[in-house]
Short mmCIF file of C-alpha atoms in Angstrom, two decimals:
data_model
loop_
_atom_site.label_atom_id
_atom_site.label_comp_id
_atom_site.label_asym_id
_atom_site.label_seq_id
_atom_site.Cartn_x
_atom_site.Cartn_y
_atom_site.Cartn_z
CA UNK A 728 97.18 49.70 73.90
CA UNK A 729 95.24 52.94 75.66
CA UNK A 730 95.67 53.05 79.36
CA UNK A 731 92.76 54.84 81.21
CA UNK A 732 93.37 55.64 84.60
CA UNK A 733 90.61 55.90 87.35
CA UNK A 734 91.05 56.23 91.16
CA UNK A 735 90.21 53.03 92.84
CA UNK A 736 87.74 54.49 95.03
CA UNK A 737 86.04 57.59 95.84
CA UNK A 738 83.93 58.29 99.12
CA UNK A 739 81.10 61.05 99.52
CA UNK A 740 78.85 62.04 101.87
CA UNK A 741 74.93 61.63 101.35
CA UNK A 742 73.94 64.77 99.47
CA UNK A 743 77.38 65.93 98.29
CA UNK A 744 79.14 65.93 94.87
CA UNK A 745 81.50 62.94 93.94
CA UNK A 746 83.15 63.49 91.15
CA UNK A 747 85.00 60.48 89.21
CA UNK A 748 88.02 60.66 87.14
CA UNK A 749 89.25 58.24 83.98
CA UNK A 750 92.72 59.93 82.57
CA UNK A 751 94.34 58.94 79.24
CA UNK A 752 95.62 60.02 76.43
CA UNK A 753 93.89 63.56 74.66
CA UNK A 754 90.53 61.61 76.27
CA UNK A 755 88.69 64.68 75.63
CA UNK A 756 88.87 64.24 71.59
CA UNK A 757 87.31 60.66 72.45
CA UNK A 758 83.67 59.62 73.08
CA UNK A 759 83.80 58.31 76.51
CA UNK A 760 80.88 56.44 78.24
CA UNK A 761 80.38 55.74 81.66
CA UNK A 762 78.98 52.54 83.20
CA UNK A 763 77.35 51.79 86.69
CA UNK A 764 77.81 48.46 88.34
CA UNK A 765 76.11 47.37 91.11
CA UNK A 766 77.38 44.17 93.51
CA UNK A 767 76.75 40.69 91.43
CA UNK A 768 75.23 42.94 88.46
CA UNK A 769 76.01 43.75 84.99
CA UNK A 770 77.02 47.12 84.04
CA UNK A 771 74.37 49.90 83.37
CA UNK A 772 74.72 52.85 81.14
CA UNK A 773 74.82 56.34 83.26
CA UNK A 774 76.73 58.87 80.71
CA UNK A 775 77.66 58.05 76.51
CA UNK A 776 80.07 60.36 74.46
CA UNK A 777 80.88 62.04 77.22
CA UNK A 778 78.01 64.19 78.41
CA UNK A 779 74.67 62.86 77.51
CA UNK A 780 72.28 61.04 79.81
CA UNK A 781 70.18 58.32 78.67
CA UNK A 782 66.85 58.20 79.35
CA UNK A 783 65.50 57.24 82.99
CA UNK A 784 69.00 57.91 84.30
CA UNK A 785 68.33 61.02 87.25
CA UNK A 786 69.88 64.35 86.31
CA UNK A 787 72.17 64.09 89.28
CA UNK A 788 74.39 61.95 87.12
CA UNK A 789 76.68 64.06 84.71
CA UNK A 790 79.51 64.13 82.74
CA UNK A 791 82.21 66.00 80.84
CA UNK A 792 86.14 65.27 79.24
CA UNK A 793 88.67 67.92 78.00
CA UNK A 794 92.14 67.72 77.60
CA UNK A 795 93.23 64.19 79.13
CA UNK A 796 90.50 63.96 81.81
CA UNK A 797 87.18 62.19 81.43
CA UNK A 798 84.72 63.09 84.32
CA UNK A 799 81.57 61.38 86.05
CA UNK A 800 79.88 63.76 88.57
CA UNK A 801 77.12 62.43 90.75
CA UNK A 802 75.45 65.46 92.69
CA UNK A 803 73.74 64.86 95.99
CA UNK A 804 74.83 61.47 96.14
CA UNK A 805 72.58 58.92 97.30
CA UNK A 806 72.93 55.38 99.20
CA UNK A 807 71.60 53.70 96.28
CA UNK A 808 74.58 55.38 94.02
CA UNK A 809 76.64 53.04 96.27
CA UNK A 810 78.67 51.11 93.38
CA UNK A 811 81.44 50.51 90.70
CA UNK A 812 82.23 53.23 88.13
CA UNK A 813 83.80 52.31 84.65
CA UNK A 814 84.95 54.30 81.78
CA UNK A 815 85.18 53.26 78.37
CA UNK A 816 86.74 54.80 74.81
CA UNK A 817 87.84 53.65 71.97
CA UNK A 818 91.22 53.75 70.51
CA UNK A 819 91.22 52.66 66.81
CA UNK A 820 89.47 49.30 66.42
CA UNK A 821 89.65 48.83 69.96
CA UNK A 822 87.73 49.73 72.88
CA UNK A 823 89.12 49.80 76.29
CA UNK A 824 87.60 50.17 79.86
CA UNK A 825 89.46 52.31 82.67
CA UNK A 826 89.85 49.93 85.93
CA UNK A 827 86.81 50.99 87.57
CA UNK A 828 86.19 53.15 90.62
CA UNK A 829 84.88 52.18 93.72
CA UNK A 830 82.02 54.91 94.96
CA UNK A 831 81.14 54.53 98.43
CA UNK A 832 78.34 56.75 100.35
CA UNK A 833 78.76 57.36 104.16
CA UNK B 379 62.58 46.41 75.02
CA UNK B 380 65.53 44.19 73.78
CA UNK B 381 66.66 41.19 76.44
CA UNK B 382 70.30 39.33 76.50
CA UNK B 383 69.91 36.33 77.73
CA UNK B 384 73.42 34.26 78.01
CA UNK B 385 74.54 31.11 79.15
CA UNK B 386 77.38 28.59 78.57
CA UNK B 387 80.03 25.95 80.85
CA UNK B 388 80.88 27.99 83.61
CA UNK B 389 83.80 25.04 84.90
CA UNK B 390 86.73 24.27 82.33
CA UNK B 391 90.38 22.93 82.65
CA UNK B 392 93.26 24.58 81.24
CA UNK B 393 93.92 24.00 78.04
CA UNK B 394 89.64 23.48 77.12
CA UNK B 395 88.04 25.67 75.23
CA UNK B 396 84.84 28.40 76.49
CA UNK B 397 82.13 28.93 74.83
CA UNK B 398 79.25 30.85 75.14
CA UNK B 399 76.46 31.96 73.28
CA UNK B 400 74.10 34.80 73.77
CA UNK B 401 70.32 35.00 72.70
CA UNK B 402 68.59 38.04 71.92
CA UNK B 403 64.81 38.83 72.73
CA UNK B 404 62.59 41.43 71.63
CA UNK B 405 64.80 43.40 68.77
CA UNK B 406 66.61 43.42 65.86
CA UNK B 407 70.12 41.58 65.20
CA UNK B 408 70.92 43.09 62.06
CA UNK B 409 71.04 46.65 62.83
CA UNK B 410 73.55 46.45 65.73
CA UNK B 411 76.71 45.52 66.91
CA UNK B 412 77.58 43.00 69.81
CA UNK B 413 80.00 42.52 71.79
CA UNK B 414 81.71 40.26 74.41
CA UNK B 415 83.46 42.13 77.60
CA UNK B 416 84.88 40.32 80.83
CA UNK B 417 85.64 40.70 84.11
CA UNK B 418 88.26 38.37 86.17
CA UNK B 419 87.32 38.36 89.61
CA UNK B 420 87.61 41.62 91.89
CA UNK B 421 88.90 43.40 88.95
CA UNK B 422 87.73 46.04 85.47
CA UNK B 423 86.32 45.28 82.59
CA UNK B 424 87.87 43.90 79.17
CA UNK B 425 86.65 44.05 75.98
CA UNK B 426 87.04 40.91 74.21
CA UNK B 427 85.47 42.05 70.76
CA UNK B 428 82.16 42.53 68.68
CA UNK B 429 80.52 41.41 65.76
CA UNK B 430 77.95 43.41 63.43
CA UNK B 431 77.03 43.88 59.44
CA UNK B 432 76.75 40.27 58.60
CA UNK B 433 79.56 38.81 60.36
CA UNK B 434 82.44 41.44 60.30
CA UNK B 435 83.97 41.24 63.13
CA UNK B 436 86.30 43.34 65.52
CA UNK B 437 89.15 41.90 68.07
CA UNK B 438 90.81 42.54 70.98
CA UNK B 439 94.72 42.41 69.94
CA UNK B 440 95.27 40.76 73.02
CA UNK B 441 92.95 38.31 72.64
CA UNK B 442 92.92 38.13 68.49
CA UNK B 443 94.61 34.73 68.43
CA UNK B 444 92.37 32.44 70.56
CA UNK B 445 88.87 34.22 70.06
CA UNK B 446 86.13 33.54 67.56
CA UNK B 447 82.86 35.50 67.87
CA UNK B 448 79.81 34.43 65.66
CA UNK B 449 76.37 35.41 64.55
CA UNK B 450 73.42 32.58 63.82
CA UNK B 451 70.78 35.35 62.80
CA UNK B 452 68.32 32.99 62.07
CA UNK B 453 68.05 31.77 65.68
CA UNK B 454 69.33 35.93 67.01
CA UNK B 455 71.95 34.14 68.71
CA UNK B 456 75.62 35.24 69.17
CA UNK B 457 78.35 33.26 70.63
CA UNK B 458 82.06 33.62 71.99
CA UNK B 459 84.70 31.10 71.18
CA UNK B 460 87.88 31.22 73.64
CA UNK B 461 90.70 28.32 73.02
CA UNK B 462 93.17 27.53 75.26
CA UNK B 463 91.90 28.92 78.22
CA UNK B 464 94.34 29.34 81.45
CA UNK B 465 93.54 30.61 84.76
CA UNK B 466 94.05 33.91 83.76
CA UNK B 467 90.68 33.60 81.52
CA UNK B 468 88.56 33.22 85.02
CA UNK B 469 86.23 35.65 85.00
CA UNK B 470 82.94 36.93 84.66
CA UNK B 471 81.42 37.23 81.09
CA UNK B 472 78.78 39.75 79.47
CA UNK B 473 77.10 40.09 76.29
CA UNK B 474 76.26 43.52 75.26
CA UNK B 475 74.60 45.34 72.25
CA UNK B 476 75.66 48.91 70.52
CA UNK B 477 74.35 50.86 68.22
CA UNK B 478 77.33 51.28 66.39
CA UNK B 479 81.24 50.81 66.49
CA UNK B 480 82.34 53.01 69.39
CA UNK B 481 78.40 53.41 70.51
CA UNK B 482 77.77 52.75 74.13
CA UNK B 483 76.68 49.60 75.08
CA UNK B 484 72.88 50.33 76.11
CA UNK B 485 71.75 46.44 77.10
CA UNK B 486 73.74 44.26 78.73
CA UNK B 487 73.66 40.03 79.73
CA UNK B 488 72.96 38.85 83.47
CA UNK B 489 76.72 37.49 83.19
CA UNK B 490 78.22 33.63 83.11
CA UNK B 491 80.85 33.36 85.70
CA UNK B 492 83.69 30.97 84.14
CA UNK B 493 86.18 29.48 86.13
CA UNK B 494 89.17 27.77 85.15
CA UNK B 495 90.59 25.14 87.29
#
């Protein structure tokens, strides 16, 4: 089993940087995507293999990994940015999901 | 633009079994691979496992024993077998498509809450 390891939650002031965390296991040899999920949603695609942006998503949202540390940065956050954060790699035939992180705006 | 539209029992005792299938609207079923992920209440996401290439299919371990996932391409319909379910199995469910094994998941269902009680 492949543990990924995020921070529960993460605050940030409108307009600053957050920056998200997901930690396992030589993460940066793995292609690691990056979900957003509002309240009563389903998850939406923000980063894939680790630092590309899909289309429509606003250049604010970025991403990189090296070493053991995957990493979602959000630049001048917004209130609508307001949600839960969620890693995901694959480990063998398996794909896993880091617990999810909590970003609040205030 | 490709739709997931899902639905299923969203009440079951312990012991039933959950099913759920997922129907997909506006793409192809061949090409891609789809999976299954849940989410118990208040908590992450789990992958439960996928299905692509004419009905291979790929498992979570911890799951393996009590899951079936299967394909009806002729109707682009998917669907998740779960036996034995306990409360442990409450959660929300999603349907999800990727390109490939270890693709991002790029379309997503609305979600079938299942309870167990």
């Amino acid at each position: 089993s492949y543990e990924m390891t995020q921070p529960l939650s993460v605050s940030v002031a409108p307009g600053q940087t957050a920056t998200i965390t997901c930690e396992g296991d030589s993460i940066g040899r793995k292609n690691v995507h990056w979900y957003q999920q509002k309240a009563g949603q389903a998850p939406f695609l923000v980063i894939y293999r680790s630092d590309n942006r899909p289309s429509g998503v606003p250049e604010r949202f970025s991403g990189s990994a090296s070493g053991g540390t995957a990493t979602l940065t959000i630049s001048s956050a917004q209130a609508g940015d307001e949600a839960d954060y969620h890693c995901q790699a694959w480990d063998g035939d398996t794909s896993f999901f880091g617990g999810g992180t909590k970003l609040t705006v205030l | 633009q490709v739709q997931l539209q899902q639905w299923g029992a969203g009440l079951l005792k312990p012991s039933e079994t959950l099913s759920l299938t997922c129907a997909i609207y506006g793409g192809s079923v061949s090409v891609y691979h789809w999976s299954w992920i849940r989410q118990p209440p208040g908590k992450g996401l789990e992958w439960i496992g996928e299905i692509y290439q004419g009905g291979r299919t790929g498992y979570n371990p911890s799951l393996r024993s009590r899951i079936t996932i299967s394909i009806d391409t002729s109707k682009k319909q998917f669907s998740l077998t779960l036996k034995s379910v306990t409360a442990a199995d409450t959660a929300t469910y999603f349907c999800a498509r990727g390109l490939t094994r270890k693709s991002p998941l790029d379309t997503w269902g609305q979600g079938t809450l299942v309870t167990v009680s």
